[in-house]
Short mmCIF file of C-alpha atoms in Angstrom, two decimals:
data_model
loop_
_atom_site.label_atom_id
_atom_site.label_comp_id
_atom_site.label_asym_id
_atom_site.label_seq_id
_atom_site.Cartn_x
_atom_site.Cartn_y
_atom_site.Cartn_z
CA MET Q 1 -4.53 -0.32 31.01
CA VAL Q 2 -6.94 1.99 29.24
CA VAL Q 3 -5.37 3.75 26.24
CA ASP Q 4 -6.88 7.20 25.61
CA LEU Q 5 -5.87 8.61 22.26
CA ARG Q 6 -8.95 10.79 21.92
CA PRO Q 7 -7.27 14.07 22.99
CA LEU Q 8 -4.68 13.69 20.20
CA PHE Q 9 -7.40 12.99 17.69
CA ASP Q 10 -9.62 15.83 18.91
CA ALA Q 11 -6.76 18.34 18.54
CA GLN Q 12 -6.33 17.38 14.89
CA HIS Q 13 -10.07 17.21 14.27
CA VAL Q 14 -10.68 20.70 15.67
CA ALA Q 15 -7.74 22.14 13.73
CA SER Q 16 -8.94 20.58 10.48
CA ARG Q 17 -12.40 22.10 10.89
CA GLU Q 18 -11.36 25.51 12.19
CA GLU Q 19 -8.45 26.15 9.84
CA GLY Q 20 -10.02 24.58 6.79
CA ALA Q 21 -8.20 23.23 3.76
CA PRO Q 22 -4.51 24.19 3.54
CA ASP Q 23 -3.53 25.94 0.33
CA HIS Q 24 -0.92 24.72 -2.14
CA GLN Q 25 1.90 26.58 -0.42
CA GLU Q 26 1.16 25.06 2.99
CA ARG Q 27 0.91 21.55 1.60
CA VAL Q 28 4.24 21.93 -0.17
CA ARG Q 29 5.78 23.25 3.06
CA ARG Q 30 4.71 20.13 4.93
CA LEU Q 31 5.97 17.83 2.18
CA ARG Q 32 9.34 19.57 2.14
CA LEU Q 33 9.61 19.32 5.91
CA LEU Q 34 9.01 15.58 5.62
CA LEU Q 35 11.66 15.33 2.90
CA GLU Q 36 14.16 17.21 5.06
CA GLY Q 37 13.40 14.89 7.97
CA LEU Q 38 14.00 11.75 5.92
CA GLN Q 39 17.29 13.12 4.63
CA ALA Q 40 18.44 14.23 8.09
CA TYR Q 41 17.46 10.91 9.72
CA GLN Q 42 18.50 8.65 6.86
CA ALA Q 43 21.46 7.00 8.62
CA GLU Q 44 19.54 6.57 11.87
CA LEU Q 45 16.54 5.08 10.09
CA VAL Q 46 18.73 2.60 8.21
CA ARG Q 47 20.43 1.59 11.46
CA SER Q 48 17.17 1.21 13.38
CA VAL Q 49 15.63 -0.99 10.67
CA SER Q 50 18.65 -3.29 10.77
CA GLU Q 51 18.47 -3.46 14.55
CA ASP Q 52 14.78 -4.39 14.43
CA PHE Q 53 15.53 -7.28 12.07
CA GLY Q 54 18.78 -8.37 13.69
CA ASN Q 55 20.37 -7.59 10.33
CA ARG Q 56 18.91 -6.01 7.24
CA SER Q 57 20.78 -4.95 4.13
CA LYS Q 58 21.58 -1.23 4.23
CA GLN Q 59 21.23 -1.04 0.46
CA GLU Q 60 17.80 -2.65 0.53
CA THR Q 61 16.52 -0.14 3.09
CA LEU Q 62 17.86 2.73 0.99
CA LEU Q 63 16.61 1.37 -2.33
CA LEU Q 64 13.29 -0.14 -1.24
CA GLU Q 65 12.19 2.33 1.46
CA ILE Q 66 14.06 5.63 1.60
CA PHE Q 67 14.40 6.25 -2.14
CA PRO Q 68 10.77 5.43 -3.09
CA THR Q 69 9.49 7.74 -0.34
CA VAL Q 70 11.81 10.59 -1.30
CA ASP Q 71 10.88 10.11 -4.95
CA GLU Q 72 7.17 10.15 -4.15
CA ILE Q 73 7.51 13.39 -2.18
CA ARG Q 74 9.26 15.05 -5.12
CA HIS Q 75 6.66 13.72 -7.55
CA SER Q 76 3.83 15.03 -5.37
CA ILE Q 77 5.39 18.49 -5.05
CA SER Q 78 5.87 18.66 -8.82
CA HIS Q 79 2.28 17.70 -9.65
CA LEU Q 80 0.32 19.00 -6.67
CA LYS Q 81 -0.82 22.27 -8.23
CA GLN Q 82 -2.34 20.40 -11.15
CA TRP Q 83 -3.96 17.80 -8.88
CA MET Q 84 -5.59 20.50 -6.77
CA LYS Q 85 -7.22 22.31 -9.71
CA PRO Q 86 -11.00 21.92 -9.96
CA ARG Q 87 -11.90 19.79 -12.96
CA ARG Q 88 -14.53 20.99 -15.40
CA VAL Q 89 -17.11 18.50 -16.63
CA ARG Q 90 -20.02 18.85 -19.04
CA ALA Q 91 -23.55 19.07 -17.77
CA ASN Q 92 -26.23 16.81 -19.28
CA TRP Q 93 -27.59 17.99 -22.63
CA GLN Q 94 -30.91 18.93 -21.01
CA PHE Q 95 -29.00 21.57 -19.00
CA ALA Q 96 -27.35 23.19 -22.00
CA THR Q 97 -26.20 26.41 -20.32
CA ALA Q 98 -25.15 24.81 -17.04
CA ARG Q 99 -21.76 23.37 -16.16
CA GLY Q 100 -20.24 20.96 -13.70
CA ARG Q 101 -17.10 21.01 -11.59
CA ILE Q 102 -15.24 18.46 -9.47
CA ILE Q 103 -13.44 19.81 -6.40
CA TYR Q 104 -10.93 17.79 -4.37
CA GLN Q 105 -11.10 18.69 -0.67
CA PRO Q 106 -9.22 17.28 2.35
CA LEU Q 107 -11.15 14.66 4.29
CA GLY Q 108 -9.86 15.92 7.64
CA VAL Q 109 -7.95 13.51 9.89
CA VAL Q 110 -6.37 10.41 8.35
CA GLY Q 111 -5.13 7.44 10.38
CA ILE Q 112 -2.22 5.28 9.18
CA ILE Q 113 -1.44 1.87 10.69
CA GLY Q 114 1.91 0.69 9.34
CA ALA Q 115 3.54 -2.71 8.89
CA TRP Q 116 6.83 -3.96 10.30
CA ASN Q 117 8.33 -5.43 7.14
CA TYR Q 118 8.78 -2.02 5.48
CA GLN Q 119 8.15 0.21 8.46
CA ILE Q 120 9.39 3.39 6.74
CA LEU Q 121 7.80 2.99 3.31
CA LEU Q 122 4.44 1.69 4.49
CA VAL Q 123 4.02 4.63 6.86
CA MET Q 124 5.62 7.39 4.84
CA SER Q 125 4.10 6.63 1.43
CA PRO Q 126 0.47 7.03 2.57
CA LEU Q 127 1.60 9.98 4.71
CA VAL Q 128 2.87 11.74 1.57
CA ASN Q 129 -0.45 11.17 -0.18
CA ALA Q 130 -2.48 12.32 2.84
CA LEU Q 131 -0.42 15.50 3.22
CA ALA Q 132 -0.69 16.25 -0.50
CA ALA Q 133 -4.47 15.99 -0.12
CA GLY Q 134 -4.34 18.52 2.75
CA ASN Q 135 -5.12 16.29 5.72
CA ARG Q 136 -3.96 16.03 9.32
CA VAL Q 137 -2.47 12.63 10.06
CA MET Q 138 -2.12 10.27 13.01
CA ILE Q 139 0.35 7.40 12.63
CA LYS Q 140 0.59 4.07 14.45
CA PRO Q 141 3.76 2.21 13.40
CA SER Q 142 4.06 -1.52 14.00
CA GLU Q 143 5.22 -2.55 17.48
CA ILE Q 144 7.16 -5.44 15.90
CA ALA Q 145 9.76 -2.91 14.68
CA PRO Q 146 9.92 -0.63 17.76
CA ARG Q 147 13.31 1.03 17.13
CA THR Q 148 12.26 2.31 13.71
CA ALA Q 149 8.94 3.45 15.16
CA GLU Q 150 10.73 5.46 17.84
CA VAL Q 151 13.05 7.14 15.30
CA MET Q 152 10.12 8.08 13.07
CA ALA Q 153 8.27 9.49 16.06
CA ARG Q 154 11.22 11.75 16.93
CA MET Q 155 11.67 12.81 13.32
CA ILE Q 156 8.02 13.85 13.03
CA ALA Q 157 7.83 15.53 16.45
CA GLU Q 158 10.83 17.73 15.66
CA ARG Q 159 9.23 19.13 12.52
CA PHE Q 160 5.47 19.10 12.91
CA LYS Q 161 2.94 20.32 15.44
CA PRO Q 162 0.89 17.52 17.03
CA GLU Q 163 -2.24 18.90 15.37
CA GLU Q 164 -0.54 18.46 11.98
CA ILE Q 165 1.07 15.00 12.31
CA THR Q 166 1.50 12.86 15.39
CA VAL Q 167 3.00 9.39 15.88
CA VAL Q 168 1.59 7.01 18.48
CA THR Q 169 3.75 4.06 19.56
CA GLY Q 170 2.79 1.06 21.67
CA ASP Q 171 1.55 -2.51 21.64
CA ALA Q 172 -1.48 -4.23 20.15
CA GLU Q 173 -3.76 -2.61 22.74
CA VAL Q 174 -2.69 0.81 21.48
CA SER Q 175 -3.32 -0.33 17.91
CA ALA Q 176 -6.85 -1.42 18.82
CA ALA Q 177 -7.58 1.94 20.46
CA PHE Q 178 -6.11 3.70 17.43
CA ALA Q 179 -8.32 1.81 14.95
CA ALA Q 180 -11.40 2.70 17.01
CA LEU Q 181 -10.91 6.46 16.58
CA PRO Q 182 -13.45 8.21 14.30
CA PHE Q 183 -11.01 9.04 11.50
CA ASP Q 184 -12.16 10.54 8.23
CA HIS Q 185 -10.15 7.77 6.54
CA LEU Q 186 -8.05 4.90 7.85
CA ILE Q 187 -5.37 2.98 5.95
CA PHE Q 188 -3.97 -0.28 7.27
CA THR Q 189 -1.16 -2.44 5.90
CA GLY Q 190 -0.71 -5.92 7.30
CA SER Q 191 -2.24 -9.37 7.54
CA THR Q 192 -5.73 -10.32 6.47
CA ARG Q 193 -6.54 -11.45 10.02
CA VAL Q 194 -5.69 -8.08 11.55
CA GLY Q 195 -7.25 -6.28 8.59
CA LYS Q 196 -10.61 -7.78 9.50
CA LEU Q 197 -10.24 -6.47 13.06
CA VAL Q 198 -9.33 -3.01 11.81
CA MET Q 199 -12.28 -2.91 9.44
CA ARG Q 200 -14.63 -4.08 12.20
CA ALA Q 201 -13.41 -1.32 14.53
CA ALA Q 202 -13.68 1.31 11.79
CA SER Q 203 -17.24 0.27 10.95
CA ASP Q 204 -18.50 1.52 14.31
CA ASN Q 205 -17.62 5.04 13.18
CA LEU Q 206 -18.48 4.49 9.48
CA THR Q 207 -14.82 5.27 8.79
CA PRO Q 208 -13.84 4.47 5.19
CA VAL Q 209 -10.81 2.18 5.02
CA THR Q 210 -8.03 1.33 2.64
CA LEU Q 211 -6.65 -2.14 3.37
CA GLU Q 212 -3.34 -3.31 1.94
CA LEU Q 213 -3.15 -6.99 2.81
CA GLY Q 214 -1.35 -9.82 1.05
CA GLY Q 215 -2.00 -13.29 -0.27
CA LYS Q 216 -0.25 -15.79 -2.47
CA SER Q 217 1.04 -13.79 -5.43
CA PRO Q 218 1.90 -16.14 -8.33
CA ALA Q 219 4.66 -15.90 -10.91
CA ILE Q 220 3.89 -17.73 -14.17
CA ILE Q 221 6.59 -18.50 -16.73
CA HIS Q 222 5.55 -19.39 -20.27
CA ARG Q 223 7.60 -22.13 -21.94
CA ASP Q 224 8.71 -19.72 -24.70
CA TYR Q 225 10.32 -17.28 -22.25
CA PRO Q 226 14.03 -17.75 -21.37
CA ILE Q 227 13.91 -19.70 -18.12
CA ALA Q 228 17.22 -18.37 -16.76
CA LYS Q 229 16.13 -14.75 -17.25
CA ALA Q 230 12.80 -15.39 -15.54
CA ALA Q 231 14.48 -17.23 -12.68
CA GLU Q 232 16.98 -14.41 -12.12
CA ARG Q 233 14.23 -11.81 -11.87
CA ILE Q 234 11.89 -13.93 -9.74
CA LEU Q 235 14.65 -14.83 -7.30
CA THR Q 236 15.63 -11.17 -7.00
CA GLY Q 237 12.09 -10.12 -6.12
CA LYS Q 238 11.55 -13.08 -3.82
CA PHE Q 239 14.67 -12.76 -1.68
CA TRP Q 240 14.70 -9.00 -1.15
CA ASN Q 241 14.19 -8.56 2.58
CA ALA Q 242 14.42 -12.37 2.89
CA GLY Q 243 11.00 -12.72 1.32
CA GLN Q 244 9.31 -10.57 3.98
CA THR Q 245 7.52 -8.52 1.31
CA CYS Q 246 3.76 -8.47 0.75
CA ILE Q 247 4.12 -8.51 -3.04
CA ALA Q 248 7.01 -10.96 -3.23
CA PRO Q 249 6.35 -13.88 -5.61
CA ASP Q 250 4.78 -16.43 -3.28
CA TYR Q 251 5.02 -19.36 -5.67
CA VAL Q 252 6.16 -20.04 -9.24
CA MET Q 253 4.32 -21.91 -11.97
CA VAL Q 254 6.54 -23.41 -14.68
CA PRO Q 255 5.75 -25.76 -17.59
CA GLU Q 256 6.33 -29.41 -16.73
CA ASP Q 257 9.28 -29.66 -19.07
CA ARG Q 258 11.00 -26.58 -17.62
CA LEU Q 259 11.06 -27.49 -13.92
CA ASP Q 260 14.58 -28.91 -13.94
CA ALA Q 261 15.87 -25.91 -15.89
CA PHE Q 262 14.37 -23.54 -13.30
CA MET Q 263 15.91 -25.48 -10.41
CA GLN Q 264 19.30 -25.52 -12.15
CA ALA Q 265 19.09 -21.78 -12.60
CA ALA Q 266 18.30 -21.35 -8.89
CA GLU Q 267 21.25 -23.57 -7.95
CA THR Q 268 23.50 -21.29 -10.01
CA ILE Q 269 22.07 -17.88 -9.08
CA LEU Q 270 21.54 -18.15 -5.32
CA PRO Q 271 25.14 -19.00 -4.29
CA MET Q 272 26.38 -16.06 -6.37
CA ARG Q 273 23.89 -13.72 -4.72
CA PHE Q 274 24.47 -15.01 -1.21
CA PRO Q 275 27.86 -16.76 -0.79
CA LYS Q 276 27.14 -16.57 2.94
CA VAL Q 277 23.79 -16.27 4.68
CA VAL Q 278 24.69 -15.72 8.34
CA ASP Q 279 27.87 -13.68 8.12
CA ASN Q 280 26.47 -11.54 5.32
CA PRO Q 281 25.26 -7.92 5.65
CA ASP Q 282 23.30 -8.30 2.40
CA TYR Q 283 21.02 -11.05 3.67
CA THR Q 284 18.16 -10.06 5.95
CA ARG Q 285 17.17 -12.06 9.02
CA ILE Q 286 13.66 -13.08 10.04
CA VAL Q 287 12.21 -10.34 12.21
CA ASN Q 288 11.61 -12.42 15.36
CA GLU Q 289 11.87 -15.94 16.73
CA ARG Q 290 8.15 -16.70 16.43
CA PHE Q 291 8.19 -15.94 12.70
CA TYR Q 292 11.42 -17.93 12.33
CA GLU Q 293 9.88 -21.02 13.92
CA ARG Q 294 6.85 -20.76 11.64
CA LEU Q 295 9.03 -20.62 8.51
CA ALA Q 296 11.34 -23.41 9.70
CA GLY Q 297 8.25 -25.53 10.27
CA MET Q 298 7.12 -24.87 6.69
CA VAL Q 299 10.42 -26.17 5.35
CA GLU Q 300 10.22 -29.33 7.44
CA ASP Q 301 6.61 -29.86 6.39
CA ALA Q 302 7.58 -29.58 2.72
CA LYS Q 303 10.36 -32.15 3.18
CA ALA Q 304 8.06 -34.55 5.01
CA LYS Q 305 5.45 -34.33 2.25
CA GLY Q 306 7.81 -35.15 -0.59
CA GLY Q 307 9.04 -31.76 -1.68
CA ARG Q 308 12.38 -31.46 -3.42
CA VAL Q 309 13.95 -28.82 -1.19
CA LEU Q 310 16.93 -26.74 -2.29
CA GLN Q 311 18.46 -24.63 0.49
CA SER Q 312 21.32 -22.41 -0.63
CA ASN Q 313 23.94 -22.23 2.13
CA PRO Q 314 27.31 -22.35 0.30
CA ALA Q 315 29.41 -21.74 3.43
CA ASN Q 316 27.53 -24.39 5.45
CA GLU Q 317 26.82 -21.92 8.25
CA GLU Q 318 24.67 -22.78 11.25
CA CYS Q 319 21.17 -21.38 10.77
CA ASN Q 320 18.97 -21.52 13.86
CA ALA Q 321 16.43 -19.72 16.00
CA SER Q 322 19.22 -17.80 17.72
CA ASN Q 323 20.46 -16.03 14.59
CA ARG Q 324 17.03 -16.22 12.89
CA VAL Q 325 18.42 -17.04 9.45
CA ILE Q 326 16.43 -19.13 6.98
CA PRO Q 327 18.64 -19.81 3.93
CA PRO Q 328 17.18 -19.03 0.49
CA THR Q 329 14.93 -22.03 -0.09
CA VAL Q 330 13.24 -23.34 -3.25
CA VAL Q 331 10.73 -26.19 -3.01
CA ALA Q 332 10.15 -28.13 -6.23
CA ASN Q 333 7.13 -30.41 -6.62
CA ALA Q 334 5.17 -28.42 -4.07
CA SER Q 335 1.77 -29.98 -3.43
CA PRO Q 336 -1.54 -28.50 -2.18
CA GLU Q 337 -1.16 -30.40 1.12
CA MET Q 338 2.00 -28.50 2.06
CA GLN Q 339 1.79 -25.47 4.33
CA VAL Q 340 3.78 -23.45 1.78
CA MET Q 341 0.84 -23.76 -0.62
CA GLN Q 342 -1.89 -23.15 1.91
CA GLU Q 343 -0.95 -19.76 3.36
CA GLU Q 344 1.09 -16.70 2.50
CA ILE Q 345 4.72 -17.56 3.21
CA PHE Q 346 6.22 -14.14 3.98
CA GLY Q 347 9.74 -15.48 4.11
CA PRO Q 348 12.61 -16.81 1.95
CA ILE Q 349 10.84 -19.97 0.76
CA LEU Q 350 9.75 -20.28 -2.88
CA PRO Q 351 7.50 -23.20 -3.89
CA VAL Q 352 7.53 -24.26 -7.54
CA ILE Q 353 4.61 -26.07 -9.17
CA THR Q 354 4.16 -27.22 -12.75
CA TYR Q 355 1.43 -26.83 -15.36
CA ARG Q 356 0.79 -28.31 -18.81
CA GLU Q 357 -1.07 -25.60 -20.71
CA LEU Q 358 -1.60 -21.90 -20.07
CA ASP Q 359 -5.29 -22.66 -19.47
CA ASP Q 360 -4.23 -24.74 -16.46
CA ALA Q 361 -2.13 -21.92 -14.98
CA ILE Q 362 -4.92 -19.39 -15.42
CA GLY Q 363 -7.41 -21.84 -13.92
CA HIS Q 364 -5.18 -22.39 -10.89
CA VAL Q 365 -4.94 -18.64 -10.20
CA ASN Q 366 -8.68 -18.16 -10.59
CA ALA Q 367 -9.49 -21.10 -8.32
CA HIS Q 368 -7.76 -19.38 -5.37
CA PRO Q 369 -8.29 -16.06 -3.56
CA ARG Q 370 -7.37 -13.04 -5.65
CA PRO Q 371 -3.73 -12.11 -4.99
CA LEU Q 372 -2.15 -8.74 -4.30
CA ALA Q 373 0.17 -9.13 -7.30
CA LEU Q 374 0.62 -11.34 -10.34
CA TYR Q 375 3.79 -11.81 -12.39
CA TYR Q 376 3.80 -13.20 -15.89
CA PHE Q 377 6.80 -13.91 -18.12
CA ASP Q 378 6.17 -14.14 -21.85
CA SER Q 379 7.13 -12.45 -25.13
CA SER Q 380 3.73 -12.84 -26.79
CA GLN Q 381 1.57 -9.76 -26.40
CA ALA Q 382 -1.55 -11.76 -27.21
CA ARG Q 383 -0.88 -14.21 -24.38
CA ILE Q 384 0.10 -11.38 -22.01
CA ASP Q 385 -3.22 -9.66 -22.74
CA ARG Q 386 -5.05 -12.90 -22.19
CA VAL Q 387 -3.50 -13.51 -18.77
CA LEU Q 388 -4.15 -9.92 -17.69
CA ASN Q 389 -7.76 -10.05 -18.92
CA GLU Q 390 -8.61 -13.49 -17.55
CA THR Q 391 -7.13 -13.10 -14.06
CA THR Q 392 -7.82 -10.54 -11.35
CA SER Q 393 -5.13 -9.27 -8.99
CA GLY Q 394 -4.35 -6.10 -7.11
CA GLY Q 395 -1.58 -5.26 -9.58
CA ALA Q 396 0.73 -6.95 -12.05
CA THR Q 397 4.22 -6.78 -13.49
CA ILE Q 398 5.08 -8.35 -16.82
CA ASN Q 399 8.52 -9.93 -17.33
CA ASP Q 400 9.76 -8.83 -13.92
CA CYS Q 401 8.65 -8.66 -10.30
CA ILE Q 402 7.72 -6.01 -7.72
CA PHE Q 403 8.28 -2.92 -9.87
CA HIS Q 404 4.63 -1.97 -10.40
CA ILE Q 405 4.63 -0.72 -6.79
CA ALA Q 406 7.25 1.90 -7.66
CA GLN Q 407 5.26 3.61 -10.42
CA HIS Q 408 3.79 6.99 -9.47
CA ASN Q 409 1.14 6.82 -12.18
CA LEU Q 410 -0.16 3.36 -11.26
CA PRO Q 411 -2.58 2.78 -8.36
CA PHE Q 412 -1.34 0.30 -5.77
CA GLY Q 413 -3.87 -1.78 -3.88
CA GLY Q 414 -5.42 -5.18 -3.39
CA VAL Q 415 -8.69 -6.78 -4.39
CA GLY Q 416 -10.96 -8.96 -2.29
CA PRO Q 417 -8.94 -10.89 0.30
CA SER Q 418 -5.77 -9.01 -0.69
CA GLY Q 419 -7.24 -5.64 0.22
CA MET Q 420 -9.41 -2.75 -0.90
CA GLY Q 421 -8.74 0.75 -2.13
CA ALA Q 422 -5.55 2.10 -3.66
CA TYR Q 423 -2.97 4.84 -3.26
CA HIS Q 424 0.29 6.24 -4.74
CA GLY Q 425 0.59 9.37 -6.88
CA PHE Q 426 -2.66 10.98 -7.98
CA ASP Q 427 -4.61 7.91 -6.87
CA GLY Q 428 -3.31 8.46 -3.33
CA PHE Q 429 -4.23 12.14 -3.50
CA ALA Q 430 -7.73 11.14 -4.61
CA THR Q 431 -8.09 8.42 -1.96
CA PHE Q 432 -7.48 10.93 0.84
CA SER Q 433 -9.66 13.64 -0.74
CA LYS Q 434 -13.37 14.19 -0.96
CA LYS Q 435 -14.22 14.29 -4.65
CA LYS Q 436 -17.08 16.78 -4.52
CA GLY Q 437 -19.37 17.25 -7.50
CA VAL Q 438 -20.75 20.76 -8.05
CA PHE Q 439 -23.57 21.76 -10.44
CA ILE Q 440 -23.67 25.40 -11.53
CA GLN Q 441 -26.87 26.59 -13.16
CA GLY Q 442 -26.26 28.76 -16.20
CA PHE Q 443 -28.01 31.92 -17.41
CA GLY Q 444 -31.40 30.94 -18.75
CA GLY Q 445 -30.71 27.42 -17.69
CA ARG Q 446 -34.34 26.65 -16.87
CA LEU Q 447 -35.66 27.42 -20.36
CA LEU Q 448 -35.94 23.73 -21.17
CA PHE Q 449 -37.77 23.15 -17.91
CA PRO Q 450 -40.39 25.86 -17.65
CA LYS Q 451 -43.17 26.01 -15.15
CA ILE Q 452 -45.04 23.25 -16.93
CA LEU Q 453 -42.63 20.80 -15.27
CA SER Q 454 -43.66 21.99 -11.83
CA PRO Q 455 -46.95 21.09 -10.13
CA PRO Q 456 -49.75 21.20 -11.04
CA TYR Q 457 -48.83 18.95 -13.98
CA GLY Q 458 -50.95 18.97 -17.13
CA ARG Q 459 -51.18 17.62 -20.66
CA ILE Q 460 -48.13 19.49 -21.92
CA ALA Q 461 -46.03 18.29 -19.00
CA ASN Q 462 -46.99 14.68 -19.72
CA TRP Q 463 -46.11 15.12 -23.42
CA LEU Q 464 -42.71 16.66 -22.57
CA ILE Q 465 -41.86 13.90 -20.06
CA ARG Q 466 -42.66 11.24 -22.69
CA LEU Q 467 -40.49 13.10 -25.19
CA LEU Q 468 -37.56 13.28 -22.79
CA ILE Q 469 -37.77 9.58 -21.99
CA ARG Q 470 -38.01 8.59 -25.68
CA ASN Q 471 -35.33 11.01 -26.91
CA PRO Q 472 -32.41 8.87 -28.10
CA LYS Q 473 -29.83 11.62 -27.60
CA THR Q 474 -26.96 10.69 -25.27
CA ASP Q 475 -24.17 12.68 -23.65
#
């Protein structure tokens, strides 16, 4: 079946060119409409997310998806007027009477390809930024979470004209056709494998892309930091959404002499958090059977290769492919040969490896692809600065996990294999804007460059050029 999305795109493209950049009032109107939609559909969105997963904590959907989106809308409305103001910059000293200006203009039509694990947040957050920047937007939610996609489509269609925002649902074929459209900017959240396909399709149209991918995000605990406190915070971040989070800690590095203490902390914390794992509305299930089988295979592989596997299932419930529940799992003595150390886990399995000196931990991180996030636990500012300066990651949180993604004034994005580009807050506004530089010649501005600097050149022109090149003055 041939999927033709071009008429939807053309309607937005024509509108963006004919109507021009929306003013502050219009942008705020669209943001408020989106806010009203999220509030009106809140209960239905929470229910649809849980249905897509088979069970997902209501509180986690509210706290990790609805609230951050609502908060970002309010933040954007509060700061939008300031963001939209042209910024004055100085002209070079040679142009003493001139001035410069930076203008932020809408790009036009932005495409958003969402991800199933946080279907609401990973569609709505870039949508907020794109609307704040004055763009028209086409959205392709993930087909792996179809109920949530359908609810979002209805919510948008009730409040926006198709030439403002439109939602396209469908399978992987629809996604491929979507990525091939000549957007002015395309943002994709998902796996590295699919990210390569999206980037390849976008390249045919020279469409700039923002890719939010993943990778193996490490958590490093220094021996001087309280191990129980670090464990509590790492386990919280890891087992939200049953580990199906792109910036969840993917593995933990602990000093050799603190491994047993970390495992003891996990044995204490996990049963208190999850006294049941099947009959428990607070514990999320794996999104489908294929992903369940992959994760179950990782656990068996770790056991077969000598891992010390702790699975927290206090009520001894039956966990299987039918209910798609993987108990919270911690794998001590994880080795490089295990699948859990070779690929992003994206599930409730936490490998733990040991190191001797901080140099070894830093070296391990730098010997592997650059992660989307890095977490470091320490009370020494000097060592914190060292880890931040000597490693490269998309973002970082110190003495906790995940929370850098929730900061409006921090850019969120990957680096290298974990992605490219960034958004959130002003950085999202800038990502979906054209940052146009403008030079304005001042009165008498050509006095330093009289006719002698125009052909035919002579002796005086040569002398002045040498003087300009030798002049040590800087901006």
